[in-house]
Amino acid sequence: MSAADTTDTITATAKIWLWSGGGAASWHFVTITGAPAEAIHGDALMRRLENGGLRRGFGAVKARAAIGDTRWETSIFPHKESGGWLLPIKASVRKAEGVGAGDDVMLAIELL
């Protein structure tokens, strides 16, 4: 994973991977680690402190994400195994950008 941060947008390159929870359910994610994850952790902590210690369900953080020309609003979730964050990649985004499991993508993430 590589990364660069600006004041408003966190950028990262990560590989899309497929999670299958059994049955018909499967989801595509990228795992955000390293400096981008640290920036998200810091922002999430500040929001939690400002909110009297309360956090959103599952520790999620609202975000606006982009891959290529496709933008969408979503939530990112803490990932205990990597110490980073999980960003779900919607089917409409994968289709619009022609990407899927195993592809490296450049992400731009704005925390909301």
PDB file of N, CA and C in Angstrom:
ATOM      1  N   MET A   1       0.849  -1.172   0.000  1.00  0.00           N
ATOM      2  CA  MET A   1       0.000   0.000   0.000  1.00  0.00           C
ATOM      3  C   MET A   1       0.890   1.229   0.000  1.00  0.00           C
ATOM      4  N   SER A   2       0.537   2.190  -0.822  1.00  0.00           N
ATOM      5  CA  SER A   2       1.245   3.466  -0.802  1.00  0.00           C
ATOM      6  C   SER A   2       0.250   4.564  -0.485  1.00  0.00           C
ATOM      7  N   ALA A   3       0.748   5.681  -0.004  1.00  0.00           N
ATOM      8  CA  ALA A   3      -0.193   6.717   0.419  1.00  0.00           C
ATOM      9  C   ALA A   3       0.435   8.085   0.408  1.00  0.00           C
ATOM     10  N   ALA A   4      -0.448   9.085   0.315  1.00  0.00           N
ATOM     11  CA  ALA A   4      -0.074  10.483   0.494  1.00  0.00           C
ATOM     12  C   ALA A   4      -1.300  11.181   1.050  1.00  0.00           C
ATOM     13  N   ASP A   5      -1.105  12.110   1.956  1.00  0.00           N
ATOM     14  CA  ASP A   5      -2.230  12.804   2.561  1.00  0.00           C
ATOM     15  C   ASP A   5      -2.187  14.281   2.224  1.00  0.00           C
ATOM     16  N   THR A   6      -3.377  14.866   2.058  1.00  0.00           N
ATOM     17  CA  THR A   6      -3.518  16.307   1.997  1.00  0.00           C
ATOM     18  C   THR A   6      -4.371  16.673   3.194  1.00  0.00           C
ATOM     19  N   THR A   7      -4.660  17.948   3.368  1.00  0.00           N
ATOM     20  CA  THR A   7      -5.427  18.340   4.540  1.00  0.00           C
ATOM     21  C   THR A   7      -6.853  17.814   4.507  1.00  0.00           C
ATOM     22  N   ASP A   8      -7.459  17.676   3.334  1.00  0.00           N
ATOM     23  CA  ASP A   8      -8.862  17.280   3.256  1.00  0.00           C
ATOM     24  C   ASP A   8      -9.083  15.870   2.720  1.00  0.00           C
ATOM     25  N   THR A   9      -8.153  15.340   1.978  1.00  0.00           N
ATOM     26  CA  THR A   9      -8.341  14.066   1.310  1.00  0.00           C
ATOM     27  C   THR A   9      -7.210  13.116   1.649  1.00  0.00           C
ATOM     28  N   ILE A  10      -7.574  11.898   1.940  1.00  0.00           N
ATOM     29  CA  ILE A  10      -6.603  10.836   2.188  1.00  0.00           C
ATOM     30  C   ILE A  10      -6.549  10.003   0.924  1.00  0.00           C
ATOM     31  N   THR A  11      -5.357   9.760   0.405  1.00  0.00           N
ATOM     32  CA  THR A  11      -5.220   8.934  -0.783  1.00  0.00           C
ATOM     33  C   THR A  11      -4.447   7.668  -0.444  1.00  0.00           C
ATOM     34  N   ALA A  12      -4.776   6.611  -1.145  1.00  0.00           N
ATOM     35  CA  ALA A  12      -4.106   5.338  -0.922  1.00  0.00           C
ATOM     36  C   ALA A  12      -4.263   4.470  -2.163  1.00  0.00           C
ATOM     37  N   THR A  13      -3.348   3.553  -2.343  1.00  0.00           N
ATOM     38  CA  THR A  13      -3.468   2.519  -3.360  1.00  0.00           C
ATOM     39  C   THR A  13      -3.587   1.197  -2.624  1.00  0.00           C
ATOM     40  N   ALA A  14      -4.614   0.432  -2.974  1.00  0.00           N
ATOM     41  CA  ALA A  14      -4.851  -0.841  -2.290  1.00  0.00           C
ATOM     42  C   ALA A  14      -5.484  -1.835  -3.254  1.00  0.00           C
ATOM     43  N   LYS A  15      -5.383  -3.112  -2.901  1.00  0.00           N
ATOM     44  CA  LYS A  15      -5.927  -4.183  -3.726  1.00  0.00           C
ATOM     45  C   LYS A  15      -7.350  -4.512  -3.290  1.00  0.00           C
ATOM     46  N   ILE A  16      -8.250  -4.654  -4.260  1.00  0.00           N
ATOM     47  CA  ILE A  16      -9.620  -5.078  -3.975  1.00  0.00           C
ATOM     48  C   ILE A  16      -9.611  -6.569  -3.669  1.00  0.00           C
ATOM     49  N   TRP A  17     -10.332  -6.942  -2.612  1.00  0.00           N
ATOM     50  CA  TRP A  17     -10.449  -8.360  -2.266  1.00  0.00           C
ATOM     51  C   TRP A  17     -11.906  -8.714  -1.995  1.00  0.00           C
ATOM     52  N   LEU A  18     -12.208  -9.981  -2.128  1.00  0.00           N
ATOM     53  CA  LEU A  18     -13.580 -10.472  -2.014  1.00  0.00           C
ATOM     54  C   LEU A  18     -13.751 -11.207  -0.698  1.00  0.00           C
ATOM     55  N   TRP A  19     -14.780 -10.826   0.053  1.00  0.00           N
ATOM     56  CA  TRP A  19     -15.154 -11.535   1.279  1.00  0.00           C
ATOM     57  C   TRP A  19     -16.453 -12.280   0.998  1.00  0.00           C
ATOM     58  N   SER A  20     -16.441 -13.571   1.287  1.00  0.00           N
ATOM     59  CA  SER A  20     -17.652 -14.379   1.147  1.00  0.00           C
ATOM     60  C   SER A  20     -18.028 -14.878   2.522  1.00  0.00           C
ATOM     61  N   GLY A  21     -19.202 -14.485   2.970  1.00  0.00           N
ATOM     62  CA  GLY A  21     -19.652 -14.861   4.304  1.00  0.00           C
ATOM     63  C   GLY A  21     -20.438 -16.150   4.323  1.00  0.00           C
ATOM     64  N   GLY A  22     -20.345 -16.909   3.285  1.00  0.00           N
ATOM     65  CA  GLY A  22     -21.143 -18.116   3.195  1.00  0.00           C
ATOM     66  C   GLY A  22     -22.459 -17.801   2.510  1.00  0.00           C
ATOM     67  N   GLY A  23     -23.067 -18.788   1.970  1.00  0.00           N
ATOM     68  CA  GLY A  23     -24.316 -18.551   1.255  1.00  0.00           C
ATOM     69  C   GLY A  23     -24.072 -17.703   0.027  1.00  0.00           C
ATOM     70  N   ALA A  24     -25.047 -16.873  -0.316  1.00  0.00           N
ATOM     71  CA  ALA A  24     -24.966 -16.056  -1.522  1.00  0.00           C
ATOM     72  C   ALA A  24     -24.278 -14.716  -1.280  1.00  0.00           C
ATOM     73  N   ALA A  25     -24.009 -14.377  -0.022  1.00  0.00           N
ATOM     74  CA  ALA A  25     -23.457 -13.056   0.289  1.00  0.00           C
ATOM     75  C   ALA A  25     -21.960 -12.999  -0.003  1.00  0.00           C
ATOM     76  N   SER A  26     -21.555 -11.980  -0.741  1.00  0.00           N
ATOM     77  CA  SER A  26     -20.139 -11.683  -0.932  1.00  0.00           C
ATOM     78  C   SER A  26     -19.997 -10.174  -1.095  1.00  0.00           C
ATOM     79  N   TRP A  27     -18.890  -9.648  -0.610  1.00  0.00           N
ATOM     80  CA  TRP A  27     -18.643  -8.212  -0.620  1.00  0.00           C
ATOM     81  C   TRP A  27     -17.216  -7.958  -1.081  1.00  0.00           C
ATOM     82  N   HIS A  28     -17.011  -6.849  -1.766  1.00  0.00           N
ATOM     83  CA  HIS A  28     -15.678  -6.432  -2.180  1.00  0.00           C
ATOM     84  C   HIS A  28     -15.216  -5.296  -1.268  1.00  0.00           C
ATOM     85  N   PHE A  29     -13.964  -5.379  -0.849  1.00  0.00           N
ATOM     86  CA  PHE A  29     -13.367  -4.383   0.044  1.00  0.00           C
ATOM     87  C   PHE A  29     -11.963  -4.046  -0.413  1.00  0.00           C
ATOM     88  N   VAL A  30     -11.453  -2.941   0.109  1.00  0.00           N
ATOM     89  CA  VAL A  30     -10.018  -2.690   0.149  1.00  0.00           C
ATOM     90  C   VAL A  30      -9.675  -2.486   1.617  1.00  0.00           C
ATOM     91  N   THR A  31      -8.458  -2.875   1.984  1.00  0.00           N
ATOM     92  CA  THR A  31      -7.960  -2.666   3.337  1.00  0.00           C
ATOM     93  C   THR A  31      -6.997  -1.489   3.298  1.00  0.00           C
ATOM     94  N   ILE A  32      -7.296  -0.486   4.096  1.00  0.00           N
ATOM     95  CA  ILE A  32      -6.475   0.720   4.165  1.00  0.00           C
ATOM     96  C   ILE A  32      -5.561   0.584   5.377  1.00  0.00           C
ATOM     97  N   THR A  33      -4.253   0.607   5.136  1.00  0.00           N
ATOM     98  CA  THR A  33      -3.272   0.454   6.215  1.00  0.00           C
ATOM     99  C   THR A  33      -2.248   1.584   6.125  1.00  0.00           C
ATOM    100  N   GLY A  34      -1.264   1.546   7.005  1.00  0.00           N
ATOM    101  CA  GLY A  34      -0.165   2.507   6.962  1.00  0.00           C
ATOM    102  C   GLY A  34      -0.587   3.923   7.314  1.00  0.00           C
ATOM    103  N   ALA A  35       0.066   4.892   6.683  1.00  0.00           N
ATOM    104  CA  ALA A  35      -0.186   6.305   6.975  1.00  0.00           C
ATOM    105  C   ALA A  35      -1.643   6.712   6.743  1.00  0.00           C
ATOM    106  N   PRO A  36      -2.309   6.223   5.676  1.00  0.00           N
ATOM    107  CA  PRO A  36      -3.720   6.592   5.516  1.00  0.00           C
ATOM    108  C   PRO A  36      -4.576   6.100   6.683  1.00  0.00           C
ATOM    109  N   ALA A  37      -4.318   4.890   7.156  1.00  0.00           N
ATOM    110  CA  ALA A  37      -5.078   4.355   8.288  1.00  0.00           C
ATOM    111  C   ALA A  37      -4.822   5.175   9.545  1.00  0.00           C
ATOM    112  N   GLU A  38      -3.582   5.591   9.750  1.00  0.00           N
ATOM    113  CA  GLU A  38      -3.256   6.412  10.913  1.00  0.00           C
ATOM    114  C   GLU A  38      -4.012   7.735  10.870  1.00  0.00           C
ATOM    115  N   ALA A  39      -4.118   8.330   9.674  1.00  0.00           N
ATOM    116  CA  ALA A  39      -4.854   9.584   9.535  1.00  0.00           C
ATOM    117  C   ALA A  39      -6.332   9.378   9.871  1.00  0.00           C
ATOM    118  N   ILE A  40      -6.902   8.267   9.419  1.00  0.00           N
ATOM    119  CA  ILE A  40      -8.308   7.973   9.713  1.00  0.00           C
ATOM    120  C   ILE A  40      -8.490   7.724  11.205  1.00  0.00           C
ATOM    121  N   HIS A  41      -7.587   6.959  11.814  1.00  0.00           N
ATOM    122  CA  HIS A  41      -7.654   6.702  13.261  1.00  0.00           C
ATOM    123  C   HIS A  41      -7.638   8.011  14.042  1.00  0.00           C
ATOM    124  N   GLY A  42      -6.732   8.913  13.664  1.00  0.00           N
ATOM    125  CA  GLY A  42      -6.633  10.196  14.362  1.00  0.00           C
ATOM    126  C   GLY A  42      -7.916  11.000  14.244  1.00  0.00           C
ATOM    127  N   ASP A  43      -8.484  11.043  13.063  1.00  0.00           N
ATOM    128  CA  ASP A  43      -9.734  11.774  12.852  1.00  0.00           C
ATOM    129  C   ASP A  43     -10.864  11.126  13.647  1.00  0.00           C
ATOM    130  N   ALA A  44     -10.948   9.794  13.617  1.00  0.00           N
ATOM    131  CA  ALA A  44     -12.001   9.083  14.347  1.00  0.00           C
ATOM    132  C   ALA A  44     -11.891   9.341  15.845  1.00  0.00           C
ATOM    133  N   LEU A  45     -10.665   9.363  16.370  1.00  0.00           N
ATOM    134  CA  LEU A  45     -10.453   9.631  17.786  1.00  0.00           C
ATOM    135  C   LEU A  45     -10.895  11.044  18.153  1.00  0.00           C
ATOM    136  N   MET A  46     -10.549  12.021  17.333  1.00  0.00           N
ATOM    137  CA  MET A  46     -10.964  13.403  17.604  1.00  0.00           C
ATOM    138  C   MET A  46     -12.487  13.520  17.601  1.00  0.00           C
ATOM    139  N   ARG A  47     -13.136  12.877  16.639  1.00  0.00           N
ATOM    140  CA  ARG A  47     -14.599  12.923  16.577  1.00  0.00           C
ATOM    141  C   ARG A  47     -15.216  12.277  17.818  1.00  0.00           C
ATOM    142  N   ARG A  48     -14.615  11.186  18.265  1.00  0.00           N
ATOM    143  CA  ARG A  48     -15.120  10.485  19.446  1.00  0.00           C
ATOM    144  C   ARG A  48     -14.972  11.361  20.690  1.00  0.00           C
ATOM    145  N   LEU A  49     -13.828  12.037  20.819  1.00  0.00           N
ATOM    146  CA  LEU A  49     -13.608  12.928  21.954  1.00  0.00           C
ATOM    147  C   LEU A  49     -14.595  14.099  21.930  1.00  0.00           C
ATOM    148  N   GLU A  50     -14.849  14.615  20.735  1.00  0.00           N
ATOM    149  CA  GLU A  50     -15.796  15.724  20.597  1.00  0.00           C
ATOM    150  C   GLU A  50     -17.225  15.279  20.873  1.00  0.00           C
ATOM    151  N   ASN A  51     -17.470  13.986  20.760  1.00  0.00           N
ATOM    152  CA  ASN A  51     -18.813  13.421  20.920  1.00  0.00           C
ATOM    153  C   ASN A  51     -19.013  12.815  22.311  1.00  0.00           C
ATOM    154  N   GLY A  52     -18.204  13.208  23.265  1.00  0.00           N
ATOM    155  CA  GLY A  52     -18.344  12.706  24.618  1.00  0.00           C
ATOM    156  C   GLY A  52     -17.991  11.231  24.770  1.00  0.00           C
ATOM    157  N   GLY A  53     -17.112  10.729  23.904  1.00  0.00           N
ATOM    158  CA  GLY A  53     -16.674   9.340  23.983  1.00  0.00           C
ATOM    159  C   GLY A  53     -17.529   8.381  23.187  1.00  0.00           C
ATOM    160  N   LEU A  54     -18.614   8.870  22.609  1.00  0.00           N
ATOM    161  CA  LEU A  54     -19.482   7.996  21.817  1.00  0.00           C
ATOM    162  C   LEU A  54     -18.899   7.772  20.434  1.00  0.00           C
ATOM    163  N   ARG A  55     -19.137   6.585  19.904  1.00  0.00           N
ATOM    164  CA  ARG A  55     -18.706   6.304  18.545  1.00  0.00           C
ATOM    165  C   ARG A  55     -19.860   5.705  17.763  1.00  0.00           C
ATOM    166  N   ARG A  56     -19.774   5.759  16.455  1.00  0.00           N
ATOM    167  CA  ARG A  56     -20.805   5.204  15.594  1.00  0.00           C
ATOM    168  C   ARG A  56     -20.744   3.674  15.665  1.00  0.00           C
ATOM    169  N   GLY A  57     -21.808   3.026  15.215  1.00  0.00           N
ATOM    170  CA  GLY A  57     -21.868   1.571  15.211  1.00  0.00           C
ATOM    171  C   GLY A  57     -20.655   0.941  14.553  1.00  0.00           C
ATOM    172  N   PHE A  58     -20.120  -0.076  15.199  1.00  0.00           N
ATOM    173  CA  PHE A  58     -18.934  -0.812  14.733  1.00  0.00           C
ATOM    174  C   PHE A  58     -17.696   0.073  14.645  1.00  0.00           C
ATOM    175  N   GLY A  59     -17.750   1.304  15.154  1.00  0.00           N
ATOM    176  CA  GLY A  59     -16.622   2.223  15.049  1.00  0.00           C
ATOM    177  C   GLY A  59     -16.489   2.849  13.669  1.00  0.00           C
ATOM    178  N   ALA A  60     -17.564   2.785  12.871  1.00  0.00           N
ATOM    179  CA  ALA A  60     -17.539   3.279  11.495  1.00  0.00           C
ATOM    180  C   ALA A  60     -17.330   4.781  11.424  1.00  0.00           C
ATOM    181  N   VAL A  61     -16.752   5.220  10.311  1.00  0.00           N
ATOM    182  CA  VAL A  61     -16.559   6.636  10.015  1.00  0.00           C
ATOM    183  C   VAL A  61     -17.193   6.893   8.652  1.00  0.00           C
ATOM    184  N   LYS A  62     -18.055   7.914   8.573  1.00  0.00           N
ATOM    185  CA  LYS A  62     -18.662   8.275   7.283  1.00  0.00           C
ATOM    186  C   LYS A  62     -17.588   8.865   6.379  1.00  0.00           C
ATOM    187  N   ALA A  63     -17.705   8.512   5.084  1.00  0.00           N
ATOM    188  CA  ALA A  63     -16.700   8.981   4.137  1.00  0.00           C
ATOM    189  C   ALA A  63     -17.291   9.150   2.748  1.00  0.00           C
ATOM    190  N   ARG A  64     -16.646   9.982   1.969  1.00  0.00           N
ATOM    191  CA  ARG A  64     -16.911  10.089   0.538  1.00  0.00           C
ATOM    192  C   ARG A  64     -15.665   9.527  -0.126  1.00  0.00           C
ATOM    193  N   ALA A  65     -15.848   8.498  -0.945  1.00  0.00           N
ATOM    194  CA  ALA A  65     -14.712   7.828  -1.571  1.00  0.00           C
ATOM    195  C   ALA A  65     -14.763   8.002  -3.081  1.00  0.00           C
ATOM    196  N   ALA A  66     -13.617   7.861  -3.715  1.00  0.00           N
ATOM    197  CA  ALA A  66     -13.542   7.934  -5.171  1.00  0.00           C
ATOM    198  C   ALA A  66     -12.502   6.949  -5.678  1.00  0.00           C
ATOM    199  N   ILE A  67     -12.856   6.302  -6.775  1.00  0.00           N
ATOM    200  CA  ILE A  67     -11.921   5.517  -7.577  1.00  0.00           C
ATOM    201  C   ILE A  67     -12.106   6.047  -8.994  1.00  0.00           C
ATOM    202  N   GLY A  68     -11.031   6.534  -9.583  1.00  0.00           N
ATOM    203  CA  GLY A  68     -11.153   7.119 -10.921  1.00  0.00           C
ATOM    204  C   GLY A  68     -12.142   8.279 -10.890  1.00  0.00           C
ATOM    205  N   ASP A  69     -13.104   8.253 -11.809  1.00  0.00           N
ATOM    206  CA  ASP A  69     -14.109   9.312 -11.892  1.00  0.00           C
ATOM    207  C   ASP A  69     -15.358   9.009 -11.075  1.00  0.00           C
ATOM    208  N   THR A  70     -15.379   7.870 -10.414  1.00  0.00           N
ATOM    209  CA  THR A  70     -16.581   7.441  -9.687  1.00  0.00           C
ATOM    210  C   THR A  70     -16.462   7.781  -8.211  1.00  0.00           C
ATOM    211  N   ARG A  71     -17.462   8.497  -7.704  1.00  0.00           N
ATOM    212  CA  ARG A  71     -17.502   8.913  -6.292  1.00  0.00           C
ATOM    213  C   ARG A  71     -18.754   8.347  -5.642  1.00  0.00           C
ATOM    214  N   TRP A  72     -18.656   8.025  -4.353  1.00  0.00           N
ATOM    215  CA  TRP A  72     -19.815   7.550  -3.611  1.00  0.00           C
ATOM    216  C   TRP A  72     -19.629   7.814  -2.128  1.00  0.00           C
ATOM    217  N   GLU A  73     -20.747   7.877  -1.413  1.00  0.00           N
ATOM    218  CA  GLU A  73     -20.699   8.036   0.039  1.00  0.00           C
ATOM    219  C   GLU A  73     -20.899   6.674   0.676  1.00  0.00           C
ATOM    220  N   THR A  74     -20.151   6.434   1.737  1.00  0.00           N
ATOM    221  CA  THR A  74     -20.152   5.133   2.392  1.00  0.00           C
ATOM    222  C   THR A  74     -19.654   5.308   3.821  1.00  0.00           C
ATOM    223  N   SER A  75     -19.394   4.219   4.473  1.00  0.00           N
ATOM    224  CA  SER A  75     -18.719   4.222   5.771  1.00  0.00           C
ATOM    225  C   SER A  75     -17.512   3.313   5.672  1.00  0.00           C
ATOM    226  N   ILE A  76     -16.467   3.649   6.411  1.00  0.00           N
ATOM    227  CA  ILE A  76     -15.305   2.776   6.522  1.00  0.00           C
ATOM    228  C   ILE A  76     -15.285   2.231   7.939  1.00  0.00           C
ATOM    229  N   PHE A  77     -14.749   1.022   8.080  1.00  0.00           N
ATOM    230  CA  PHE A  77     -14.844   0.296   9.339  1.00  0.00           C
ATOM    231  C   PHE A  77     -13.463  -0.123   9.835  1.00  0.00           C
ATOM    232  N   PRO A  78     -13.237  -0.054  11.160  1.00  0.00           N
ATOM    233  CA  PRO A  78     -11.958  -0.525  11.697  1.00  0.00           C
ATOM    234  C   PRO A  78     -11.781  -2.009  11.405  1.00  0.00           C
ATOM    235  N   HIS A  79     -10.547  -2.410  11.117  1.00  0.00           N
ATOM    236  CA  HIS A  79     -10.221  -3.799  10.798  1.00  0.00           C
ATOM    237  C   HIS A  79      -9.170  -4.289  11.794  1.00  0.00           C
ATOM    238  N   LYS A  80      -9.612  -5.082  12.749  1.00  0.00           N
ATOM    239  CA  LYS A  80      -8.722  -5.524  13.831  1.00  0.00           C
ATOM    240  C   LYS A  80      -7.520  -6.295  13.317  1.00  0.00           C
ATOM    241  N   GLU A  81      -7.723  -7.162  12.335  1.00  0.00           N
ATOM    242  CA  GLU A  81      -6.633  -8.028  11.864  1.00  0.00           C
ATOM    243  C   GLU A  81      -5.448  -7.236  11.316  1.00  0.00           C
ATOM    244  N   SER A  82      -5.730  -6.160  10.576  1.00  0.00           N
ATOM    245  CA  SER A  82      -4.644  -5.381   9.960  1.00  0.00           C
ATOM    246  C   SER A  82      -4.294  -4.140  10.770  1.00  0.00           C
ATOM    247  N   GLY A  83      -5.188  -3.739  11.687  1.00  0.00           N
ATOM    248  CA  GLY A  83      -5.003  -2.479  12.391  1.00  0.00           C
ATOM    249  C   GLY A  83      -5.387  -1.285  11.531  1.00  0.00           C
ATOM    250  N   GLY A  84      -5.945  -1.564  10.349  1.00  0.00           N
ATOM    251  CA  GLY A  84      -6.336  -0.512   9.427  1.00  0.00           C
ATOM    252  C   GLY A  84      -7.844  -0.354   9.351  1.00  0.00           C
ATOM    253  N   TRP A  85      -8.314  -0.045   8.162  1.00  0.00           N
ATOM    254  CA  TRP A  85      -9.730   0.223   7.923  1.00  0.00           C
ATOM    255  C   TRP A  85     -10.199  -0.509   6.679  1.00  0.00           C
ATOM    256  N   LEU A  86     -11.466  -0.910   6.670  1.00  0.00           N
ATOM    257  CA  LEU A  86     -12.072  -1.556   5.511  1.00  0.00           C
ATOM    258  C   LEU A  86     -12.998  -0.581   4.802  1.00  0.00           C
ATOM    259  N   LEU A  87     -12.838  -0.489   3.498  1.00  0.00           N
ATOM    260  CA  LEU A  87     -13.706   0.331   2.659  1.00  0.00           C
ATOM    261  C   LEU A  87     -14.440  -0.601   1.701  1.00  0.00           C
ATOM    262  N   PRO A  88     -15.781  -0.680   1.823  1.00  0.00           N
ATOM    263  CA  PRO A  88     -16.534  -1.512   0.876  1.00  0.00           C
ATOM    264  C   PRO A  88     -16.572  -0.843  -0.495  1.00  0.00           C
ATOM    265  N   ILE A  89     -16.440  -1.651  -1.542  1.00  0.00           N
ATOM    266  CA  ILE A  89     -16.473  -1.149  -2.912  1.00  0.00           C
ATOM    267  C   ILE A  89     -17.753  -1.659  -3.572  1.00  0.00           C
ATOM    268  N   LYS A  90     -18.690  -0.745  -3.823  1.00  0.00           N
ATOM    269  CA  LYS A  90     -19.990  -1.102  -4.374  1.00  0.00           C
ATOM    270  C   LYS A  90     -19.860  -1.679  -5.791  1.00  0.00           C
ATOM    271  N   ALA A  91     -20.823  -2.545  -6.146  1.00  0.00           N
ATOM    272  CA  ALA A  91     -20.845  -3.143  -7.486  1.00  0.00           C
ATOM    273  C   ALA A  91     -20.902  -2.071  -8.568  1.00  0.00           C
ATOM    274  N   SER A  92     -21.694  -1.024  -8.343  1.00  0.00           N
ATOM    275  CA  SER A  92     -21.808   0.034  -9.359  1.00  0.00           C
ATOM    276  C   SER A  92     -20.466   0.742  -9.583  1.00  0.00           C
ATOM    277  N   VAL A  93     -19.668   0.874  -8.535  1.00  0.00           N
ATOM    278  CA  VAL A  93     -18.344   1.495  -8.648  1.00  0.00           C
ATOM    279  C   VAL A  93     -17.410   0.569  -9.428  1.00  0.00           C
ATOM    280  N   ARG A  94     -17.399  -0.713  -9.066  1.00  0.00           N
ATOM    281  CA  ARG A  94     -16.542  -1.684  -9.760  1.00  0.00           C
ATOM    282  C   ARG A  94     -16.881  -1.731 -11.245  1.00  0.00           C
ATOM    283  N   LYS A  95     -18.173  -1.725 -11.556  1.00  0.00           N
ATOM    284  CA  LYS A  95     -18.612  -1.786 -12.950  1.00  0.00           C
ATOM    285  C   LYS A  95     -18.203  -0.517 -13.696  1.00  0.00           C
ATOM    286  N   ALA A  96     -18.462   0.646 -13.098  1.00  0.00           N
ATOM    287  CA  ALA A  96     -18.146   1.917 -13.753  1.00  0.00           C
ATOM    288  C   ALA A  96     -16.659   2.060 -14.030  1.00  0.00           C
ATOM    289  N   GLU A  97     -15.813   1.550 -13.132  1.00  0.00           N
ATOM    290  CA  GLU A  97     -14.367   1.701 -13.269  1.00  0.00           C
ATOM    291  C   GLU A  97     -13.690   0.473 -13.876  1.00  0.00           C
ATOM    292  N   GLY A  98     -14.458  -0.596 -14.118  1.00  0.00           N
ATOM    293  CA  GLY A  98     -13.895  -1.798 -14.734  1.00  0.00           C
ATOM    294  C   GLY A  98     -12.868  -2.487 -13.859  1.00  0.00           C
ATOM    295  N   VAL A  99     -13.143  -2.548 -12.556  1.00  0.00           N
ATOM    296  CA  VAL A  99     -12.210  -3.178 -11.615  1.00  0.00           C
ATOM    297  C   VAL A  99     -12.914  -4.286 -10.837  1.00  0.00           C
ATOM    298  N   GLY A 100     -12.115  -5.175 -10.258  1.00  0.00           N
ATOM    299  CA  GLY A 100     -12.666  -6.250  -9.451  1.00  0.00           C
ATOM    300  C   GLY A 100     -11.621  -6.813  -8.520  1.00  0.00           C
ATOM    301  N   ALA A 101     -11.963  -7.926  -7.891  1.00  0.00           N
ATOM    302  CA  ALA A 101     -11.070  -8.570  -6.931  1.00  0.00           C
ATOM    303  C   ALA A 101      -9.700  -8.811  -7.564  1.00  0.00           C
ATOM    304  N   GLY A 102      -8.658  -8.458  -6.817  1.00  0.00           N
ATOM    305  CA  GLY A 102      -7.287  -8.632  -7.277  1.00  0.00           C
ATOM    306  C   GLY A 102      -6.690  -7.401  -7.935  1.00  0.00           C
ATOM    307  N   ASP A 103      -7.525  -6.415  -8.267  1.00  0.00           N
ATOM    308  CA  ASP A 103      -7.028  -5.195  -8.903  1.00  0.00           C
ATOM    309  C   ASP A 103      -6.566  -4.175  -7.871  1.00  0.00           C
ATOM    310  N   ASP A 104      -5.452  -3.519  -8.150  1.00  0.00           N
ATOM    311  CA  ASP A 104      -4.998  -2.393  -7.335  1.00  0.00           C
ATOM    312  C   ASP A 104      -5.734  -1.144  -7.811  1.00  0.00           C
ATOM    313  N   VAL A 105      -6.233  -0.368  -6.859  1.00  0.00           N
ATOM    314  CA  VAL A 105      -6.956   0.868  -7.192  1.00  0.00           C
ATOM    315  C   VAL A 105      -6.398   2.023  -6.381  1.00  0.00           C
ATOM    316  N   MET A 106      -6.450   3.198  -6.980  1.00  0.00           N
ATOM    317  CA  MET A 106      -6.069   4.429  -6.290  1.00  0.00           C
ATOM    318  C   MET A 106      -7.344   5.018  -5.708  1.00  0.00           C
ATOM    319  N   LEU A 107      -7.336   5.255  -4.401  1.00  0.00           N
ATOM    320  CA  LEU A 107      -8.502   5.763  -3.677  1.00  0.00           C
ATOM    321  C   LEU A 107      -8.265   7.190  -3.232  1.00  0.00           C
ATOM    322  N   ALA A 108      -9.333   7.960  -3.236  1.00  0.00           N
ATOM    323  CA  ALA A 108      -9.343   9.280  -2.593  1.00  0.00           C
ATOM    324  C   ALA A 108     -10.486   9.223  -1.595  1.00  0.00           C
ATOM    325  N   ILE A 109     -10.195   9.519  -0.337  1.00  0.00           N
ATOM    326  CA  ILE A 109     -11.191   9.394   0.726  1.00  0.00           C
ATOM    327  C   ILE A 109     -11.277  10.718   1.479  1.00  0.00           C
ATOM    328  N   GLU A 110     -12.484  11.236   1.561  1.00  0.00           N
ATOM    329  CA  GLU A 110     -12.759  12.431   2.344  1.00  0.00           C
ATOM    330  C   GLU A 110     -13.615  12.005   3.526  1.00  0.00           C
ATOM    331  N   LEU A 111     -13.167  12.247   4.734  1.00  0.00           N
ATOM    332  CA  LEU A 111     -13.933  11.891   5.926  1.00  0.00           C
ATOM    333  C   LEU A 111     -15.013  12.937   6.145  1.00  0.00           C
ATOM    334  N   LEU A 112     -16.225  12.479   6.400  1.00  0.00           N
ATOM    335  CA  LEU A 112     -17.369  13.392   6.550  1.00  0.00           C
ATOM    336  C   LEU A 112     -17.730  13.608   8.001  1.00  0.00           C
TER     337      LEU A 112
END
